[in-house]
């Protein structure tokens, strides 16, 4: 899988080469008495820069903002993304972050899995709220396995897609159920 980019200016923890420089950041925060968490996300078709790779999505549905049509993810792609999140969390722990936040909001890849508009899968990752949330549960469990259950994992959710034009996206009642389920 290619390195994925959302913004050209965002911090990265895609491979081990980032750990030492991020230790400088986390050490400065700790020395000042603070706590710091890394935010992990996979943009999917929600990107804000020029890209030179094929984007991924739960289904091949055009992003309403970027207009990109992502490749519908295979189960192997999903396994790879789950592993990328847990690897990034482990790197975060090695760089002395106090925990991680998984960004499943703002139209990024994991938010697309939760949305019935973008996720039209008919396998165990689509359909019901439980199935659409499955990738997040797998990521959380994979991080716990890699980093230990005492390493905090927060999940940032959008609980409403605010779709218009009679489009059925993620709506608040479903968003509440996802939050309870997680």
PDB file of C-alpha atoms in Angstrom:
ATOM      1  CA  UNK A   1       0.000   0.000   0.000  1.00  0.00           C
ATOM      2  CA  UNK A   2       1.338   3.443  -0.937  1.00  0.00           C
ATOM      3  CA  UNK A   3       1.832   6.232   1.570  1.00  0.00           C
ATOM      4  CA  UNK A   4      -1.470   8.052   1.708  1.00  0.00           C
ATOM      5  CA  UNK A   5      -1.612  11.849   1.969  1.00  0.00           C
ATOM      6  CA  UNK A   6      -4.443  14.092   3.090  1.00  0.00           C
ATOM      7  CA  UNK A   7      -2.590  17.402   3.457  1.00  0.00           C
ATOM      8  CA  UNK A   8       0.938  18.183   2.341  1.00  0.00           C
ATOM      9  CA  UNK A   9       1.569  19.947   5.659  1.00  0.00           C
ATOM     10  CA  UNK A  10       0.298  17.326   8.110  1.00  0.00           C
ATOM     11  CA  UNK A  11       2.528  15.433  10.528  1.00  0.00           C
ATOM     12  CA  UNK A  12       3.182  11.847   9.550  1.00  0.00           C
ATOM     13  CA  UNK A  13       3.940   8.646  11.383  1.00  0.00           C
ATOM     14  CA  UNK A  14       3.734   6.351   8.378  1.00  0.00           C
ATOM     15  CA  UNK A  15       7.018   4.581   9.114  1.00  0.00           C
ATOM     16  CA  UNK A  16       9.646   4.342  11.853  1.00  0.00           C
ATOM     17  CA  UNK A  17      11.694   7.221  10.391  1.00  0.00           C
ATOM     18  CA  UNK A  18       9.278   9.701  12.044  1.00  0.00           C
ATOM     19  CA  UNK A  19       9.621   8.382  15.616  1.00  0.00           C
ATOM     20  CA  UNK A  20      12.756  10.262  16.728  1.00  0.00           C
ATOM     21  CA  UNK A  21      11.631  13.682  15.531  1.00  0.00           C
ATOM     22  CA  UNK A  22       8.211  13.181  17.135  1.00  0.00           C
ATOM     23  CA  UNK A  23       9.929  12.319  20.427  1.00  0.00           C
ATOM     24  CA  UNK A  24      11.189  15.915  20.464  1.00  0.00           C
ATOM     25  CA  UNK A  25       7.589  17.135  20.231  1.00  0.00           C
ATOM     26  CA  UNK A  26       6.188  14.785  22.884  1.00  0.00           C
ATOM     27  CA  UNK A  27       9.108  15.431  25.241  1.00  0.00           C
ATOM     28  CA  UNK A  28       8.547  19.190  25.033  1.00  0.00           C
ATOM     29  CA  UNK A  29       4.863  18.749  25.865  1.00  0.00           C
ATOM     30  CA  UNK A  30       5.651  16.403  28.772  1.00  0.00           C
ATOM     31  CA  UNK A  31       8.339  18.770  30.112  1.00  0.00           C
ATOM     32  CA  UNK A  32       5.707  21.526  30.161  1.00  0.00           C
ATOM     33  CA  UNK A  33       3.416  19.227  32.189  1.00  0.00           C
ATOM     34  CA  UNK A  34       1.052  18.340  29.370  1.00  0.00           C
ATOM     35  CA  UNK A  35      -0.298  15.229  27.728  1.00  0.00           C
ATOM     36  CA  UNK A  36      -0.304  14.649  23.984  1.00  0.00           C
ATOM     37  CA  UNK A  37      -2.128  12.233  21.702  1.00  0.00           C
ATOM     38  CA  UNK A  38      -1.506  11.621  18.033  1.00  0.00           C
ATOM     39  CA  UNK A  39      -4.462  11.770  15.691  1.00  0.00           C
ATOM     40  CA  UNK A  40      -4.467   8.963  13.153  1.00  0.00           C
ATOM     41  CA  UNK A  41      -6.497   9.118   9.992  1.00  0.00           C
ATOM     42  CA  UNK A  42      -6.709   7.690   6.524  1.00  0.00           C
ATOM     43  CA  UNK A  43      -8.117  10.199   4.063  1.00  0.00           C
ATOM     44  CA  UNK A  44      -9.529   7.886   1.435  1.00  0.00           C
ATOM     45  CA  UNK A  45     -11.215  10.051  -1.195  1.00  0.00           C
ATOM     46  CA  UNK A  46     -11.256  13.102   1.128  1.00  0.00           C
ATOM     47  CA  UNK A  47      -7.938  14.760   0.245  1.00  0.00           C
ATOM     48  CA  UNK A  48      -6.801  18.375   0.103  1.00  0.00           C
ATOM     49  CA  UNK A  49      -3.729  18.112  -2.121  1.00  0.00           C
ATOM     50  CA  UNK A  50      -2.611  16.666  -5.435  1.00  0.00           C
ATOM     51  CA  UNK A  51      -2.358  12.886  -5.254  1.00  0.00           C
ATOM     52  CA  UNK A  52      -0.505  10.356  -7.360  1.00  0.00           C
ATOM     53  CA  UNK A  53      -2.077   7.158  -6.050  1.00  0.00           C
ATOM     54  CA  UNK A  54      -5.408   5.356  -6.156  1.00  0.00           C
ATOM     55  CA  UNK A  55      -7.661   6.327  -3.256  1.00  0.00           C
ATOM     56  CA  UNK A  56      -9.639   3.752  -1.284  1.00  0.00           C
ATOM     57  CA  UNK A  57     -13.216   3.714  -0.046  1.00  0.00           C
ATOM     58  CA  UNK A  58     -15.689   1.228   1.368  1.00  0.00           C
ATOM     59  CA  UNK A  59     -17.464   1.404  -2.011  1.00  0.00           C
ATOM     60  CA  UNK A  60     -16.758   3.081  -5.349  1.00  0.00           C
ATOM     61  CA  UNK A  61     -19.021   6.058  -4.634  1.00  0.00           C
ATOM     62  CA  UNK A  62     -17.916   9.517  -5.805  1.00  0.00           C
ATOM     63  CA  UNK A  63     -16.946  11.834  -2.944  1.00  0.00           C
ATOM     64  CA  UNK A  64     -19.439  14.711  -2.916  1.00  0.00           C
ATOM     65  CA  UNK A  65     -16.667  17.251  -2.233  1.00  0.00           C
ATOM     66  CA  UNK A  66     -13.440  16.055  -3.846  1.00  0.00           C
ATOM     67  CA  UNK A  67     -15.347  14.371  -6.731  1.00  0.00           C
ATOM     68  CA  UNK A  68     -12.895  11.453  -6.505  1.00  0.00           C
ATOM     69  CA  UNK A  69     -14.268   7.964  -7.088  1.00  0.00           C
ATOM     70  CA  UNK A  70     -12.258   5.651  -4.828  1.00  0.00           C
ATOM     71  CA  UNK A  71     -11.438   2.014  -5.414  1.00  0.00           C
ATOM     72  CA  UNK A  72     -13.861  -0.177  -3.466  1.00  0.00           C
ATOM     73  CA  UNK A  73     -11.733  -1.851  -0.816  1.00  0.00           C
ATOM     74  CA  UNK A  74     -11.202  -5.593  -0.850  1.00  0.00           C
ATOM     75  CA  UNK A  75     -11.089  -7.479   2.432  1.00  0.00           C
ATOM     76  CA  UNK A  76      -7.290  -7.572   2.041  1.00  0.00           C
ATOM     77  CA  UNK A  77      -7.306  -3.759   1.732  1.00  0.00           C
ATOM     78  CA  UNK A  78      -9.336  -3.541   4.948  1.00  0.00           C
ATOM     79  CA  UNK A  79      -6.893  -5.838   6.756  1.00  0.00           C
ATOM     80  CA  UNK A  80      -4.021  -3.633   5.501  1.00  0.00           C
ATOM     81  CA  UNK A  81      -5.701  -0.422   6.705  1.00  0.00           C
ATOM     82  CA  UNK A  82      -6.404  -1.936  10.139  1.00  0.00           C
ATOM     83  CA  UNK A  83      -2.721  -2.949  10.340  1.00  0.00           C
ATOM     84  CA  UNK A  84      -1.581   0.515   9.240  1.00  0.00           C
ATOM     85  CA  UNK A  85      -3.604   2.076  12.063  1.00  0.00           C
ATOM     86  CA  UNK A  86      -2.223  -0.306  14.700  1.00  0.00           C
ATOM     87  CA  UNK A  87       1.332   0.143  13.372  1.00  0.00           C
ATOM     88  CA  UNK A  88       0.915   3.933  13.540  1.00  0.00           C
ATOM     89  CA  UNK A  89      -0.432   3.649  17.084  1.00  0.00           C
ATOM     90  CA  UNK A  90       2.576   1.560  18.114  1.00  0.00           C
ATOM     91  CA  UNK A  91       4.907   4.141  16.549  1.00  0.00           C
ATOM     92  CA  UNK A  92       2.993   6.816  18.475  1.00  0.00           C
ATOM     93  CA  UNK A  93       3.592   4.921  21.699  1.00  0.00           C
ATOM     94  CA  UNK A  94       7.296   4.550  20.855  1.00  0.00           C
ATOM     95  CA  UNK A  95       7.414   8.309  20.224  1.00  0.00           C
ATOM     96  CA  UNK A  96       6.002   8.803  23.768  1.00  0.00           C
ATOM     97  CA  UNK A  97       2.511   9.944  22.824  1.00  0.00           C
ATOM     98  CA  UNK A  98       0.104   9.382  25.717  1.00  0.00           C
ATOM     99  CA  UNK A  99      -2.541   7.821  23.471  1.00  0.00           C
ATOM    100  CA  UNK A 100      -4.087   8.082  20.023  1.00  0.00           C
ATOM    101  CA  UNK A 101      -7.233   9.480  18.520  1.00  0.00           C
ATOM    102  CA  UNK A 102      -8.675   7.642  15.524  1.00  0.00           C
ATOM    103  CA  UNK A 103     -10.341  10.150  13.210  1.00  0.00           C
ATOM    104  CA  UNK A 104     -13.561   8.571  11.938  1.00  0.00           C
ATOM    105  CA  UNK A 105     -15.101  11.963  11.168  1.00  0.00           C
ATOM    106  CA  UNK A 106     -15.097  14.756   8.597  1.00  0.00           C
ATOM    107  CA  UNK A 107     -15.601  12.571   5.526  1.00  0.00           C
ATOM    108  CA  UNK A 108     -12.335  10.660   5.867  1.00  0.00           C
ATOM    109  CA  UNK A 109     -12.172   6.931   5.063  1.00  0.00           C
ATOM    110  CA  UNK A 110     -13.492   5.575   8.371  1.00  0.00           C
ATOM    111  CA  UNK A 111     -16.376   8.065   8.315  1.00  0.00           C
ATOM    112  CA  UNK A 112     -17.245   6.764   4.844  1.00  0.00           C
ATOM    113  CA  UNK A 113     -17.540   3.237   6.279  1.00  0.00           C
ATOM    114  CA  UNK A 114     -20.117   4.514   8.783  1.00  0.00           C
ATOM    115  CA  UNK A 115     -22.204   6.329   6.164  1.00  0.00           C
ATOM    116  CA  UNK A 116     -24.987   4.395   4.392  1.00  0.00           C
ATOM    117  CA  UNK A 117     -24.508   6.733   1.403  1.00  0.00           C
ATOM    118  CA  UNK A 118     -20.832   5.876   0.878  1.00  0.00           C
ATOM    119  CA  UNK A 119     -20.921   2.318   2.220  1.00  0.00           C
ATOM    120  CA  UNK A 120     -23.100   0.095   0.047  1.00  0.00           C
ATOM    121  CA  UNK A 121     -21.155  -3.086   0.800  1.00  0.00           C
ATOM    122  CA  UNK A 122     -23.052  -6.349   1.150  1.00  0.00           C
ATOM    123  CA  UNK A 123     -20.421  -8.137   3.264  1.00  0.00           C
ATOM    124  CA  UNK A 124     -19.666  -7.966   6.993  1.00  0.00           C
ATOM    125  CA  UNK A 125     -18.483  -4.331   6.604  1.00  0.00           C
ATOM    126  CA  UNK A 126     -21.742  -2.980   5.172  1.00  0.00           C
ATOM    127  CA  UNK A 127     -25.443  -2.826   5.881  1.00  0.00           C
ATOM    128  CA  UNK A 128     -26.186  -2.695   9.616  1.00  0.00           C
ATOM    129  CA  UNK A 129     -24.704  -0.169  12.013  1.00  0.00           C
ATOM    130  CA  UNK A 130     -22.745  -2.987  13.632  1.00  0.00           C
ATOM    131  CA  UNK A 131     -21.270  -4.037  10.289  1.00  0.00           C
ATOM    132  CA  UNK A 132     -20.470  -0.483   9.189  1.00  0.00           C
ATOM    133  CA  UNK A 133     -18.677   0.035  12.544  1.00  0.00           C
ATOM    134  CA  UNK A 134     -16.729  -3.229  12.292  1.00  0.00           C
ATOM    135  CA  UNK A 135     -13.546  -1.683  10.857  1.00  0.00           C
ATOM    136  CA  UNK A 136     -13.375   0.720  13.829  1.00  0.00           C
ATOM    137  CA  UNK A 137     -13.793  -2.136  16.298  1.00  0.00           C
ATOM    138  CA  UNK A 138     -11.058  -4.079  14.492  1.00  0.00           C
ATOM    139  CA  UNK A 139      -8.745  -1.060  14.577  1.00  0.00           C
ATOM    140  CA  UNK A 140      -9.374  -0.496  18.280  1.00  0.00           C
ATOM    141  CA  UNK A 141      -8.758  -4.175  19.069  1.00  0.00           C
ATOM    142  CA  UNK A 142      -5.627  -4.308  16.916  1.00  0.00           C
ATOM    143  CA  UNK A 143      -4.238  -1.252  18.704  1.00  0.00           C
ATOM    144  CA  UNK A 144      -4.977  -2.815  22.093  1.00  0.00           C
ATOM    145  CA  UNK A 145      -3.133  -5.951  20.997  1.00  0.00           C
ATOM    146  CA  UNK A 146      -0.092  -3.968  19.796  1.00  0.00           C
ATOM    147  CA  UNK A 147       0.030  -1.254  22.461  1.00  0.00           C
ATOM    148  CA  UNK A 148      -1.666  -2.826  25.474  1.00  0.00           C
ATOM    149  CA  UNK A 149      -5.109  -2.165  26.888  1.00  0.00           C
ATOM    150  CA  UNK A 150      -3.759   0.642  29.080  1.00  0.00           C
ATOM    151  CA  UNK A 151      -2.843   2.775  26.024  1.00  0.00           C
ATOM    152  CA  UNK A 152      -5.780   5.207  25.501  1.00  0.00           C
ATOM    153  CA  UNK A 153      -7.607   5.060  22.168  1.00  0.00           C
ATOM    154  CA  UNK A 154     -10.141   7.789  21.457  1.00  0.00           C
ATOM    155  CA  UNK A 155     -12.415   7.705  18.411  1.00  0.00           C
ATOM    156  CA  UNK A 156     -13.532  10.968  16.823  1.00  0.00           C
ATOM    157  CA  UNK A 157     -16.938  10.524  15.204  1.00  0.00           C
ATOM    158  CA  UNK A 158     -19.201  12.586  13.004  1.00  0.00           C
ATOM    159  CA  UNK A 159     -22.659  11.479  14.018  1.00  0.00           C
ATOM    160  CA  UNK A 160     -24.471  13.224  11.163  1.00  0.00           C
ATOM    161  CA  UNK A 161     -23.364  13.675   7.528  1.00  0.00           C
ATOM    162  CA  UNK A 162     -25.756  16.631   7.059  1.00  0.00           C
ATOM    163  CA  UNK A 163     -26.573  15.358   3.569  1.00  0.00           C
ATOM    164  CA  UNK A 164     -29.097  17.352   1.587  1.00  0.00           C
ATOM    165  CA  UNK A 165     -30.939  16.748  -1.687  1.00  0.00           C
ATOM    166  CA  UNK A 166     -32.875  13.767  -0.225  1.00  0.00           C
ATOM    167  CA  UNK A 167     -29.624  11.805   0.103  1.00  0.00           C
ATOM    168  CA  UNK A 168     -29.577   9.329   3.010  1.00  0.00           C
ATOM    169  CA  UNK A 169     -26.261   9.693   4.782  1.00  0.00           C
ATOM    170  CA  UNK A 170     -25.335   9.051   8.375  1.00  0.00           C
ATOM    171  CA  UNK A 171     -27.958  10.686  10.577  1.00  0.00           C
ATOM    172  CA  UNK A 172     -27.961  11.500  14.278  1.00  0.00           C
ATOM    173  CA  UNK A 173     -29.992   8.461  15.502  1.00  0.00           C
ATOM    174  CA  UNK A 174     -27.542   6.109  13.724  1.00  0.00           C
ATOM    175  CA  UNK A 175     -24.588   8.166  14.952  1.00  0.00           C
ATOM    176  CA  UNK A 176     -25.792   7.771  18.547  1.00  0.00           C
ATOM    177  CA  UNK A 177     -26.055   3.992  18.050  1.00  0.00           C
ATOM    178  CA  UNK A 178     -22.521   3.850  16.610  1.00  0.00           C
ATOM    179  CA  UNK A 179     -21.185   5.768  19.629  1.00  0.00           C
ATOM    180  CA  UNK A 180     -22.976   3.364  22.000  1.00  0.00           C
ATOM    181  CA  UNK A 181     -21.753   0.352  20.040  1.00  0.00           C
ATOM    182  CA  UNK A 182     -18.149   1.534  20.167  1.00  0.00           C
TER     183      UNK A 182
END
